[in-house]
Short mmCIF file of C-alpha atoms and ligand atoms in Angstrom, two decimals:
data_model
loop_
_atom_site.label_atom_id
_atom_site.label_comp_id
_atom_site.label_asym_id
_atom_site.label_seq_id
_atom_site.Cartn_x
_atom_site.Cartn_y
_atom_site.Cartn_z
CA MET A 6 0.00 0.00 0.00
CA THR A 7 1.25 3.51 -0.84
CA PRO A 8 2.30 5.29 2.37
CA SER A 9 0.09 8.24 2.96
CA LEU A 10 0.12 11.29 5.18
CA SER A 11 -3.27 12.73 6.11
CA ALA A 12 -3.39 16.22 7.55
CA VAL A 13 -5.59 19.26 7.86
CA VAL A 14 -4.79 22.91 7.23
CA ASP A 15 -6.89 25.80 8.52
CA LEU A 16 -6.66 28.21 5.62
CA ASP A 17 -8.30 30.99 7.65
CA VAL A 18 -5.81 30.81 10.55
CA PRO A 19 -2.65 32.36 9.17
CA GLY A 20 0.39 32.07 11.41
CA PRO A 21 3.55 34.20 11.54
CA VAL A 22 5.13 35.73 8.47
CA ILE A 23 7.76 33.51 6.87
CA SER A 24 10.42 36.15 6.38
CA ARG A 25 11.91 36.01 2.91
CA HIS A 26 15.24 36.28 4.73
CA LEU A 27 14.87 32.61 5.68
CA TYR A 28 15.87 32.03 2.05
CA GLY A 29 19.16 33.96 2.41
CA HIS A 30 22.52 33.06 0.90
CA PHE A 31 26.20 33.14 1.76
CA ALA A 32 29.32 34.02 -0.24
CA GLU A 33 32.71 33.57 1.36
CA HIS A 34 36.23 34.13 0.08
CA LEU A 35 36.60 30.38 -0.18
CA GLY A 36 37.67 28.30 -3.17
CA ARG A 37 35.87 29.48 -6.29
CA CYS A 38 32.89 31.14 -4.66
CA ILE A 39 34.03 34.75 -5.06
CA TYR A 40 36.93 34.40 -7.52
CA GLY A 41 35.70 32.57 -10.62
CA GLY A 42 32.19 32.25 -9.21
CA PHE A 43 30.92 35.78 -8.73
CA TRP A 44 33.99 37.77 -9.73
CA VAL A 45 35.93 37.29 -12.96
CA GLY A 46 37.33 40.80 -13.36
CA GLU A 47 36.56 43.34 -16.05
CA ASP A 48 38.97 41.86 -18.62
CA SER A 49 37.55 38.34 -18.47
CA ASP A 50 36.17 36.41 -21.47
CA VAL A 51 33.23 35.55 -19.26
CA PRO A 52 30.50 38.14 -19.92
CA ASN A 53 30.52 40.45 -16.93
CA GLU A 54 29.21 43.69 -15.52
CA GLY A 55 32.12 45.58 -13.98
CA GLY A 56 33.90 42.26 -13.28
CA ILE A 57 30.82 40.41 -11.94
CA ARG A 58 29.57 37.37 -13.91
CA ARG A 59 26.33 38.11 -15.75
CA ASP A 60 25.10 34.49 -15.96
CA VAL A 61 25.39 33.98 -12.21
CA VAL A 62 23.64 37.26 -11.45
CA GLU A 63 20.79 36.50 -13.86
CA SER A 64 20.24 33.03 -12.39
CA LEU A 65 20.23 34.28 -8.82
CA ARG A 66 17.89 37.15 -9.61
CA ALA A 67 15.41 34.56 -10.82
CA ILE A 68 15.25 32.98 -7.36
CA ARG A 69 14.96 36.40 -5.70
CA ILE A 70 17.73 35.90 -3.20
CA PRO A 71 16.77 38.19 -0.30
CA ASN A 72 20.15 38.69 1.35
CA LEU A 73 23.78 37.71 0.83
CA ARG A 74 26.20 37.16 3.70
CA TRP A 75 29.85 38.16 3.12
CA PRO A 76 32.92 37.95 3.44
CA GLY A 77 32.73 34.80 5.62
CA GLY A 78 32.59 32.44 7.44
CA CYS A 79 35.98 31.82 8.91
CA PHE A 80 37.47 34.23 6.38
CA ALA A 81 35.56 37.13 7.95
CA ASP A 82 37.64 36.82 11.09
CA GLU A 83 40.91 37.39 9.27
CA TYR A 84 39.57 39.99 6.84
CA HIS A 85 40.67 43.59 7.25
CA TRP A 86 38.19 45.55 5.19
CA GLN A 87 40.51 48.49 4.49
CA ASP A 88 42.69 46.09 2.46
CA GLY A 89 39.79 45.74 0.03
CA ILE A 90 39.19 49.37 -0.95
CA GLY A 91 41.00 51.79 -3.26
CA PRO A 92 42.70 51.06 -6.62
CA ARG A 93 42.71 47.29 -7.07
CA GLU A 94 46.33 46.96 -8.14
CA GLN A 95 47.47 48.73 -4.98
CA ARG A 96 45.49 46.62 -2.56
CA PRO A 97 47.60 44.59 -0.14
CA ARG A 98 47.64 40.83 -0.48
CA MET A 99 47.14 38.29 2.27
CA VAL A 100 47.07 34.55 2.80
CA ASN A 101 43.67 32.90 3.14
CA THR A 102 44.82 30.60 5.93
CA HIS A 103 41.48 28.86 6.39
CA TRP A 104 40.75 27.95 2.81
CA GLY A 105 43.52 26.37 0.77
CA ASP A 106 46.27 28.61 2.14
CA VAL A 107 46.08 30.57 -1.10
CA GLU A 108 46.93 34.20 -1.74
CA GLU A 109 44.01 36.63 -1.62
CA ASN A 110 44.56 39.73 -3.77
CA ASN A 111 41.66 41.67 -2.26
CA HIS A 112 40.34 42.59 -5.71
CA PHE A 113 36.84 41.83 -4.49
CA GLY A 114 36.18 44.18 -1.58
CA THR A 115 33.46 46.35 -0.12
CA HIS A 116 32.65 48.31 -3.32
CA GLU A 117 32.59 45.16 -5.46
CA PHE A 118 30.36 43.37 -2.94
CA MET A 119 27.93 46.26 -2.75
CA ALA A 120 27.83 46.43 -6.57
CA LEU A 121 27.05 42.70 -6.62
CA CYS A 122 24.18 43.20 -4.15
CA GLU A 123 22.80 46.00 -6.32
CA LEU A 124 22.90 43.77 -9.41
CA LEU A 125 21.24 40.96 -7.48
CA GLU A 126 18.74 43.35 -5.91
CA THR A 127 19.51 41.70 -2.61
CA GLU A 128 20.27 43.02 0.87
CA PRO A 129 23.87 42.84 2.02
CA TYR A 130 24.69 40.99 5.22
CA ILE A 131 28.18 41.97 6.31
CA SER A 132 30.15 40.01 8.91
CA ALA A 133 32.60 41.99 11.01
CA ASN A 134 35.98 40.67 12.09
CA VAL A 135 35.89 40.02 15.82
CA GLY A 136 38.47 37.19 15.81
CA SER A 137 41.51 39.19 14.69
CA GLY A 138 40.11 42.66 14.07
CA SER A 139 39.66 45.63 16.33
CA VAL A 140 36.60 47.43 17.64
CA LYS A 141 37.82 50.47 15.67
CA GLU A 142 37.81 48.47 12.42
CA THR A 143 34.22 47.47 13.09
CA SER A 144 33.25 51.02 13.93
CA ASP A 145 34.99 52.46 10.85
CA TRP A 146 33.49 49.88 8.50
CA VAL A 147 29.96 50.71 9.62
CA GLU A 148 30.70 54.43 9.21
CA TYR A 149 32.21 53.79 5.75
CA LEU A 150 29.19 51.80 4.66
CA THR A 151 26.32 53.79 6.08
CA ARG A 152 27.21 57.37 7.04
CA ALA A 153 26.07 60.22 4.80
CA GLY A 154 27.56 63.72 4.73
CA ASP A 155 30.99 64.68 5.85
CA SER A 156 32.96 62.36 8.13
CA PRO A 157 36.38 60.72 7.85
CA MET A 158 35.01 57.40 6.58
CA ALA A 159 32.33 59.01 4.38
CA ARG A 160 35.08 61.14 2.77
CA LEU A 161 37.24 58.07 2.19
CA ARG A 162 34.32 56.30 0.55
CA GLY A 163 33.79 59.34 -1.68
CA GLN A 164 37.46 59.34 -2.67
CA ASN A 165 36.99 55.70 -3.69
CA GLY A 166 34.16 56.63 -6.00
CA HIS A 167 30.99 56.21 -3.93
CA PRO A 168 29.97 59.45 -2.22
CA GLU A 169 26.55 58.17 -1.20
CA PRO A 170 26.25 55.69 1.66
CA TRP A 171 24.84 52.23 1.04
CA ASP A 172 21.76 50.80 2.64
CA VAL A 173 23.14 48.11 4.95
CA ARG A 174 20.99 46.55 7.62
CA PHE A 175 22.27 43.07 8.45
CA PHE A 176 25.56 43.22 10.34
CA GLY A 177 27.20 40.14 11.87
CA ILE A 178 29.36 40.35 14.98
CA GLY A 179 31.98 37.61 14.50
CA ASN A 180 31.73 34.07 13.14
CA GLU A 181 32.09 30.75 14.94
CA PRO A 182 34.04 32.32 17.82
CA TRP A 183 34.10 28.87 19.46
CA GLY A 184 36.26 27.63 16.54
CA CYS A 185 37.93 29.42 13.64
CA GLY A 186 36.83 32.79 15.03
CA GLY A 187 39.15 32.65 18.03
CA ASN A 188 38.58 29.39 19.92
CA LEU A 189 36.79 31.32 22.62
CA ARG A 190 34.40 30.20 25.29
CA ALA A 191 30.93 31.74 25.29
CA GLU A 192 31.84 33.66 28.44
CA GLN A 193 34.83 35.20 26.65
CA PHE A 194 32.99 36.03 23.46
CA ALA A 195 29.91 37.64 24.99
CA PRO A 196 31.66 40.77 26.36
CA LEU A 197 33.65 41.12 23.14
CA ALA A 198 30.46 40.95 21.12
CA ARG A 199 28.88 43.61 23.32
CA GLN A 200 31.84 45.88 22.69
CA HIS A 201 31.77 45.44 18.90
CA ALA A 202 27.99 45.78 18.81
CA THR A 203 28.20 49.03 20.78
CA TYR A 204 30.53 50.62 18.25
CA ALA A 205 28.60 49.32 15.28
CA ARG A 206 26.62 52.57 15.43
CA ASN A 207 23.45 53.50 13.63
CA HIS A 208 24.49 56.23 11.18
CA GLY A 209 21.81 55.93 8.56
CA GLU A 210 18.07 56.21 8.79
CA ARG A 211 17.70 52.45 8.92
CA PRO A 212 19.09 50.97 12.15
CA LEU A 213 21.49 48.04 11.94
CA TYR A 214 20.23 44.54 12.61
CA ARG A 215 23.18 43.18 14.61
CA ILE A 216 23.58 39.42 14.66
CA ALA A 217 25.86 38.01 17.36
CA ALA A 218 27.81 34.93 16.29
CA GLY A 219 26.25 31.95 17.90
CA ALA A 220 26.41 28.30 18.69
CA ALA A 221 27.51 25.21 16.86
CA ASP A 222 24.64 22.76 16.44
CA GLY A 223 23.01 22.12 19.81
CA ASP A 224 25.29 24.15 22.08
CA TYR A 225 22.45 25.70 24.04
CA HIS A 226 24.85 26.96 26.70
CA TRP A 227 26.25 29.35 24.08
CA THR A 228 22.81 30.72 23.27
CA GLU A 229 21.95 31.06 26.94
CA THR A 230 25.19 32.91 27.69
CA LEU A 231 24.54 35.37 24.86
CA MET A 232 20.92 35.84 25.88
CA LYS A 233 22.02 36.67 29.43
CA GLN A 234 24.48 39.21 28.05
CA VAL A 235 21.87 40.70 25.77
CA THR A 236 19.24 41.08 28.41
CA THR A 237 21.23 42.07 31.48
CA GLY A 238 23.49 44.88 32.65
CA LEU A 239 22.11 47.51 30.30
CA GLY A 240 20.38 49.57 32.97
CA ASP A 241 17.28 51.21 31.56
CA ARG A 242 18.36 50.72 27.98
CA ASN A 243 16.42 48.46 25.70
CA PRO A 244 18.40 45.24 25.19
CA ARG A 245 17.48 45.37 21.53
CA GLU A 246 19.80 48.37 21.14
CA LEU A 247 22.71 45.98 21.32
CA PHE A 248 21.75 42.83 19.42
CA GLN A 249 18.78 42.15 17.27
CA ALA A 250 19.54 38.48 16.66
CA ILE A 251 21.73 35.55 17.68
CA SER A 252 22.88 32.97 15.19
CA PHE A 253 23.77 29.30 15.13
CA HIS A 254 25.24 27.00 12.46
CA TYR A 255 24.26 23.49 11.46
CA TYR A 256 25.55 21.35 8.58
CA THR A 257 24.22 18.02 7.29
CA MET A 258 26.59 15.20 6.34
CA SER A 259 26.12 11.46 6.09
CA GLY A 260 29.45 10.46 7.62
CA ALA A 261 31.83 11.72 10.27
CA TRP A 262 33.63 15.08 10.07
CA SER A 263 36.76 13.30 8.83
CA ASP A 264 34.88 11.49 6.04
CA LYS A 265 31.63 13.30 5.34
CA GLY A 266 30.49 11.08 2.49
CA SER A 267 30.43 11.47 -1.26
CA ALA A 268 28.10 14.00 -2.87
CA THR A 269 27.06 11.64 -5.65
CA GLU A 270 27.89 8.07 -4.64
CA PHE A 271 25.99 7.04 -1.58
CA SER A 272 24.22 3.96 -0.31
CA ARG A 273 20.59 3.87 0.81
CA ASP A 274 21.81 3.79 4.43
CA GLU A 275 23.85 6.94 3.85
CA TYR A 276 20.87 8.52 2.16
CA TRP A 277 18.58 7.86 5.11
CA THR A 278 21.19 9.02 7.62
CA THR A 279 21.34 12.26 5.63
CA VAL A 280 17.56 12.65 5.89
CA ARG A 281 17.63 11.97 9.62
CA ARG A 282 20.36 14.52 10.17
CA ALA A 283 18.65 17.13 7.99
CA GLN A 284 15.45 16.68 10.00
CA HIS A 285 17.44 17.23 13.20
CA VAL A 286 17.51 20.94 12.30
CA ARG A 287 13.91 21.17 13.53
CA GLU A 288 14.92 19.98 17.00
CA LEU A 289 17.87 22.38 17.07
CA ILE A 290 15.80 25.42 16.11
CA ALA A 291 13.24 24.46 18.77
CA GLY A 292 16.01 24.00 21.35
CA HIS A 293 17.63 27.39 20.74
CA ALA A 294 14.21 29.04 20.56
CA ALA A 295 13.23 27.54 23.93
CA VAL A 296 16.36 28.97 25.56
CA MET A 297 15.60 32.36 24.02
CA ASP A 298 11.97 32.19 25.19
CA ALA A 299 13.16 32.03 28.78
CA TYR A 300 14.91 35.41 28.46
CA ASP A 301 12.82 37.04 25.76
CA PRO A 302 9.27 35.65 25.92
CA THR A 303 7.90 38.24 23.51
CA LYS A 304 10.39 37.12 20.87
CA LYS A 305 12.01 40.47 20.20
CA ILE A 306 15.43 38.94 19.54
CA GLY A 307 15.63 36.89 16.35
CA LEU A 308 17.31 33.55 15.79
CA ALA A 309 19.45 33.32 12.66
CA LEU A 310 20.68 30.03 11.18
CA ASP A 311 23.26 31.85 9.11
CA GLU A 312 25.06 28.73 7.85
CA TRP A 313 23.28 25.53 6.89
CA GLY A 314 23.36 22.92 4.16
CA THR A 315 25.05 19.71 3.10
CA TRP A 316 28.78 19.27 3.49
CA TRP A 317 30.27 16.37 1.50
CA ASN A 318 33.79 15.27 0.67
CA VAL A 319 35.18 17.49 -2.10
CA GLU A 320 34.90 16.26 -5.68
CA PRO A 321 37.83 13.94 -6.45
CA GLY A 322 40.83 15.82 -7.82
CA THR A 323 39.80 19.22 -6.47
CA ASN A 324 41.57 21.26 -3.80
CA PRO A 325 40.43 19.94 -0.38
CA GLY A 326 40.49 23.51 0.94
CA PHE A 327 38.05 24.72 -1.73
CA LEU A 328 34.99 22.69 -0.60
CA TYR A 329 33.74 22.11 -4.14
CA GLN A 330 30.99 19.47 -4.24
CA GLN A 331 28.32 18.22 -6.65
CA ASN A 332 24.69 18.58 -5.78
CA THR A 333 22.02 15.91 -6.36
CA MET A 334 18.32 15.37 -5.88
CA ARG A 335 19.25 14.36 -2.33
CA ASP A 336 20.50 17.92 -1.70
CA ALA A 337 17.22 19.37 -2.99
CA LEU A 338 15.30 17.17 -0.53
CA VAL A 339 17.58 18.27 2.31
CA ALA A 340 16.72 21.87 1.40
CA ALA A 341 12.98 21.05 1.40
CA VAL A 342 13.23 19.51 4.87
CA HIS A 343 14.94 22.68 6.13
CA PHE A 344 12.33 24.99 4.58
CA ASP A 345 9.53 23.08 6.33
CA ALA A 346 11.27 23.39 9.70
CA PHE A 347 11.99 27.09 9.08
CA HIS A 348 8.33 27.82 8.35
CA ASP A 349 7.19 26.04 11.49
CA HIS A 350 9.50 28.27 13.57
CA ALA A 351 9.00 31.51 11.69
CA ASP A 352 7.94 33.25 14.90
CA ARG A 353 11.56 33.12 16.17
CA LEU A 354 13.72 32.23 13.18
CA ARG A 355 14.14 35.45 11.23
CA LEU A 356 17.04 34.74 8.91
CA ALA A 357 18.86 31.75 7.42
CA ASN A 358 21.70 31.45 4.94
CA ILE A 359 22.51 28.35 2.94
CA ALA A 360 26.24 27.68 2.53
CA GLN A 361 27.23 28.67 -0.08
CA THR A 362 25.87 30.26 -3.24
CA VAL A 363 28.41 29.42 -5.95
CA ASN A 364 30.90 26.54 -6.29
CA VAL A 365 31.16 25.86 -2.54
CA LEU A 366 29.23 23.31 -0.42
CA GLN A 367 25.48 23.18 -1.21
CA ALA A 368 25.64 25.67 -4.05
CA MET A 369 22.90 27.13 -6.23
CA VAL A 370 25.14 27.28 -9.29
CA LEU A 371 28.37 25.59 -10.34
CA THR A 372 30.68 27.29 -12.81
CA ASP A 373 33.47 25.97 -14.99
CA GLY A 374 35.15 28.70 -17.01
CA THR A 375 32.44 30.26 -19.13
CA ARG A 376 29.93 27.50 -18.36
CA MET A 377 27.39 27.48 -15.56
CA VAL A 378 25.03 24.80 -14.26
CA LEU A 379 21.97 25.19 -12.04
CA THR A 380 21.83 22.63 -9.24
CA PRO A 381 18.80 20.71 -7.92
CA THR A 382 19.03 22.88 -4.79
CA TYR A 383 18.65 25.97 -6.99
CA HIS A 384 15.39 24.54 -8.29
CA ALA A 385 14.12 23.78 -4.78
CA PHE A 386 14.76 27.43 -3.86
CA GLU A 387 13.09 28.71 -7.00
CA MET A 388 10.03 26.50 -6.50
CA SER A 389 9.71 27.72 -2.89
CA SER A 390 9.85 31.44 -3.61
CA ALA A 391 6.05 31.82 -3.21
CA HIS A 392 6.60 31.22 0.53
CA HIS A 393 8.67 34.42 0.84
CA ASP A 394 6.90 36.79 3.24
CA ALA A 395 3.75 34.66 3.17
CA ARG A 396 1.90 33.72 6.36
CA ALA A 397 2.67 30.21 7.59
CA LEU A 398 -0.23 27.76 7.73
CA ARG A 399 0.15 25.01 10.29
CA VAL A 400 -0.23 21.49 8.83
CA HIS A 401 -1.79 19.20 11.47
CA PRO A 402 -1.24 15.48 10.83
CA VAL A 403 -4.27 13.27 11.40
CA GLY A 404 -3.51 9.71 12.42
CA ALA A 405 -0.20 7.98 11.87
CA VAL A 406 2.62 9.79 10.07
CA PRO A 407 4.53 7.53 7.64
CA THR A 408 7.97 6.92 9.11
CA ARG A 409 10.95 4.66 8.72
CA GLU A 410 13.46 3.62 11.35
CA VAL A 411 16.89 5.11 10.71
CA ASP A 412 19.77 4.63 13.16
CA GLY A 413 17.22 3.89 15.92
CA VAL A 414 15.12 6.98 15.18
CA GLU A 415 11.66 7.11 13.53
CA VAL A 416 12.11 9.41 10.55
CA PRO A 417 9.03 10.92 8.82
CA THR A 418 9.17 10.05 5.13
CA VAL A 419 6.87 12.84 3.90
CA SER A 420 7.70 16.46 4.70
CA THR A 421 5.24 19.24 4.00
CA THR A 422 4.48 22.90 4.62
CA ALA A 423 1.91 25.50 3.56
CA SER A 424 1.61 29.27 3.48
CA THR A 425 -0.78 31.91 2.22
CA THR A 426 -0.47 35.32 0.62
CA ASP A 427 -2.46 37.45 -1.83
CA GLY A 428 -5.46 35.12 -1.94
CA ARG A 429 -3.40 32.06 -2.81
CA VAL A 430 -2.12 29.10 -0.82
CA THR A 431 1.17 27.38 -1.56
CA VAL A 432 1.63 23.78 -0.47
CA SER A 433 5.07 22.17 -0.72
CA ALA A 434 5.58 18.47 -0.17
CA ALA A 435 8.58 16.19 -0.35
CA ASN A 436 8.44 12.41 -0.58
CA LEU A 437 11.74 11.50 1.03
CA ASP A 438 11.47 7.82 0.16
CA PRO A 439 13.58 7.09 -2.95
CA ASP A 440 12.03 3.64 -3.39
CA ALA A 441 8.26 4.13 -3.05
CA PRO A 442 5.62 6.66 -4.04
CA ALA A 443 3.56 8.40 -1.34
CA THR A 444 0.29 10.26 -1.06
CA LEU A 445 -0.46 13.45 0.82
CA GLU A 446 -4.10 14.07 1.66
CA LEU A 447 -4.81 17.54 2.95
CA GLY A 448 -8.14 18.55 4.39
CA LEU A 449 -8.54 22.24 3.60
CA ARG A 450 -10.63 24.02 6.19
CA GLY A 451 -11.90 27.55 6.57
CA CYS A 452 -11.91 28.67 2.91
CA ARG A 453 -12.79 27.18 -0.47
CA ALA A 454 -9.83 26.47 -2.68
CA GLY A 455 -10.26 26.86 -6.44
CA ASP A 456 -7.70 26.07 -9.11
CA ALA A 457 -4.61 23.98 -8.30
CA HIS A 458 -1.48 23.84 -10.38
CA GLY A 459 2.01 22.84 -9.53
CA ARG A 460 5.47 21.70 -10.49
CA VAL A 461 7.54 18.71 -9.48
CA LEU A 462 11.27 18.22 -9.11
CA VAL A 463 12.05 14.55 -9.56
CA ALA A 464 14.66 12.30 -11.13
CA ASP A 465 15.06 8.59 -11.85
CA ASP A 466 17.76 8.38 -9.23
CA VAL A 467 18.11 10.32 -5.97
CA ALA A 468 21.80 10.75 -6.86
CA ALA A 469 20.90 12.43 -10.18
CA HIS A 470 22.63 15.74 -10.77
CA ASN A 471 23.27 18.33 -13.45
CA THR A 472 26.52 18.80 -15.33
CA ALA A 473 27.66 21.08 -18.13
CA ALA A 474 27.17 18.15 -20.55
CA ALA A 475 23.70 17.34 -19.16
CA PRO A 476 22.40 20.49 -17.42
CA ASP A 477 18.71 19.55 -17.13
CA VAL A 478 18.74 16.04 -15.67
CA VAL A 479 17.08 17.49 -12.58
CA ALA A 480 14.77 20.37 -13.46
CA PRO A 481 11.18 21.26 -12.52
CA GLN A 482 8.38 19.87 -14.65
CA GLU A 483 4.65 20.49 -14.79
CA TYR A 484 2.92 18.40 -12.13
CA ASP A 485 -0.26 16.47 -12.86
CA GLY A 486 -0.51 14.62 -9.56
CA ALA A 487 -2.77 17.12 -7.73
CA ARG A 488 -6.49 16.42 -7.27
CA LEU A 489 -8.78 18.96 -5.68
CA ASP A 490 -12.08 17.54 -4.54
CA GLY A 491 -14.15 19.97 -2.53
CA GLY A 492 -12.22 20.58 0.64
CA ARG A 493 -9.64 17.88 0.01
CA LEU A 494 -6.35 18.17 -1.85
CA THR A 495 -4.62 14.93 -2.75
CA LEU A 496 -1.06 14.92 -4.01
CA ASP A 497 0.46 11.80 -5.56
CA LEU A 498 4.15 12.01 -4.88
CA PRO A 499 6.65 10.00 -6.93
CA PRO A 500 9.66 8.56 -5.09
CA ALA A 501 12.23 11.18 -4.01
CA ALA A 502 10.22 14.10 -5.32
CA PHE A 503 9.63 17.70 -4.33
CA VAL A 504 6.32 19.24 -5.31
CA THR A 505 4.94 22.76 -4.99
CA VAL A 506 1.27 23.41 -5.63
CA SER A 507 -0.44 26.78 -5.81
CA LEU A 508 -4.15 27.01 -4.92
CA GLY A 509 -6.43 29.94 -5.62
CA LEU A 510 -8.86 30.81 -2.81
CA ALA A 511 -12.44 31.27 -3.94
O1 AHR B 603 30.95 27.47 5.08
C1 AHR B 603 32.23 26.98 5.31
C2 AHR B 603 32.71 27.23 6.72
O2 AHR B 603 31.92 26.52 7.61
C3 AHR B 603 32.60 28.65 7.22
O3 AHR B 603 33.68 29.44 6.83
C4 AHR B 603 32.59 28.46 8.70
O4 AHR B 603 31.89 29.49 9.36
C5 AHR B 603 31.97 27.11 8.89
O5 AHR B 603 32.70 26.31 9.73
#
């Protein structure tokens, strides 16, 4: 019998807004993400706009990426922003000690990043250097970016060709301070973060949204320590003056850190372990949110998962420090599982960034010289864009949820979510089982749904992926598996498929 999930959705009980910033992205000076991925330089054979690849920009505009985090990652904590301004040929060079130990020529700096964000029509998310930088560097960078009129940093920006300030809101305070960002304990980082956040002043009309670097995985002690520091010792001042959000990072892999598993060659056991670990993100978000609730019950401080995604062994023959990996239908399903968990916690989770956008980890696009390929994960993002800024609709399972035992844990094999905006409802559903079809039966309550049309992302093999020679092996197709019968929507889900259906409300 086909496994089936029955559930009901109250269409007239919209929940919190699913911020479009939950679909954020991340670009680090790592491998070929910036150099070769986004930036090719003005003299390149690759068609470019002021040195920035046109094909990459056009593809990313199509998925409406809402924000882009830069310059790291670990790199952010050894980046001195003043090295990346002024005439390119005169910019100092440095060694990128975290990623491949290669020389960084600083040709892609603040002005180039802001130009990229303008082309992408996305909001910048800048990460300040707390690990090896100074409070003054943080303070000056914010002034350089956002202050209008006449001031030392505003003048310097003008001399470098951009008299007007930029509109920068998202500002990260450090990155993984418990590891590459300084090997600090939470108790050491918290006062440092307060100091940097204090001098990250509001210069422009729009206040900064300061995001304190947070925990690894389920380190709830880290979150609690930061929450204490955010909410105490500020006298009469509003704690939100200091931090507006706290982050955490979580990556999915099928193996151990030392052997994370292949991106394209994996057994069924490895596949299911991947699903189990991807689903763990739900528990982690709930865990961090619960700690935050104790200190901030009205949910003023946001939670930001500003690094997530799959992390596999690098493609054979590539630089181990460059984190270049292929991307299969499995990666798209991992993304779907994350989106569903994000929507269910949209009341606290305000921002998330997949790692990373181009050529690194779970990328949207892979480039090779002048060629570019869209990944299955790209398509999962594109198909989910109707959820941006929509109101979450809670999906209530009725009866037994189809599951499978994986590593001693019962893992749901169908993942689903729904949202509503502008008189339409979007339902997304993933059948995580690569060997059997599934059915989703949704009772729609509260409103009458009219037309239903959708698309499906599916492949013969869950390891299927796109290459320059075969770029459309995994690509969305029209979906004919939706049946709307009065107040009931039935979706027939092929094995290992991701479906998005749009319903008009009568
Ligand atoms: O995304 C790759 C790396 O993963 C980032 O630089 C770091 O923050 C994390 O450990």
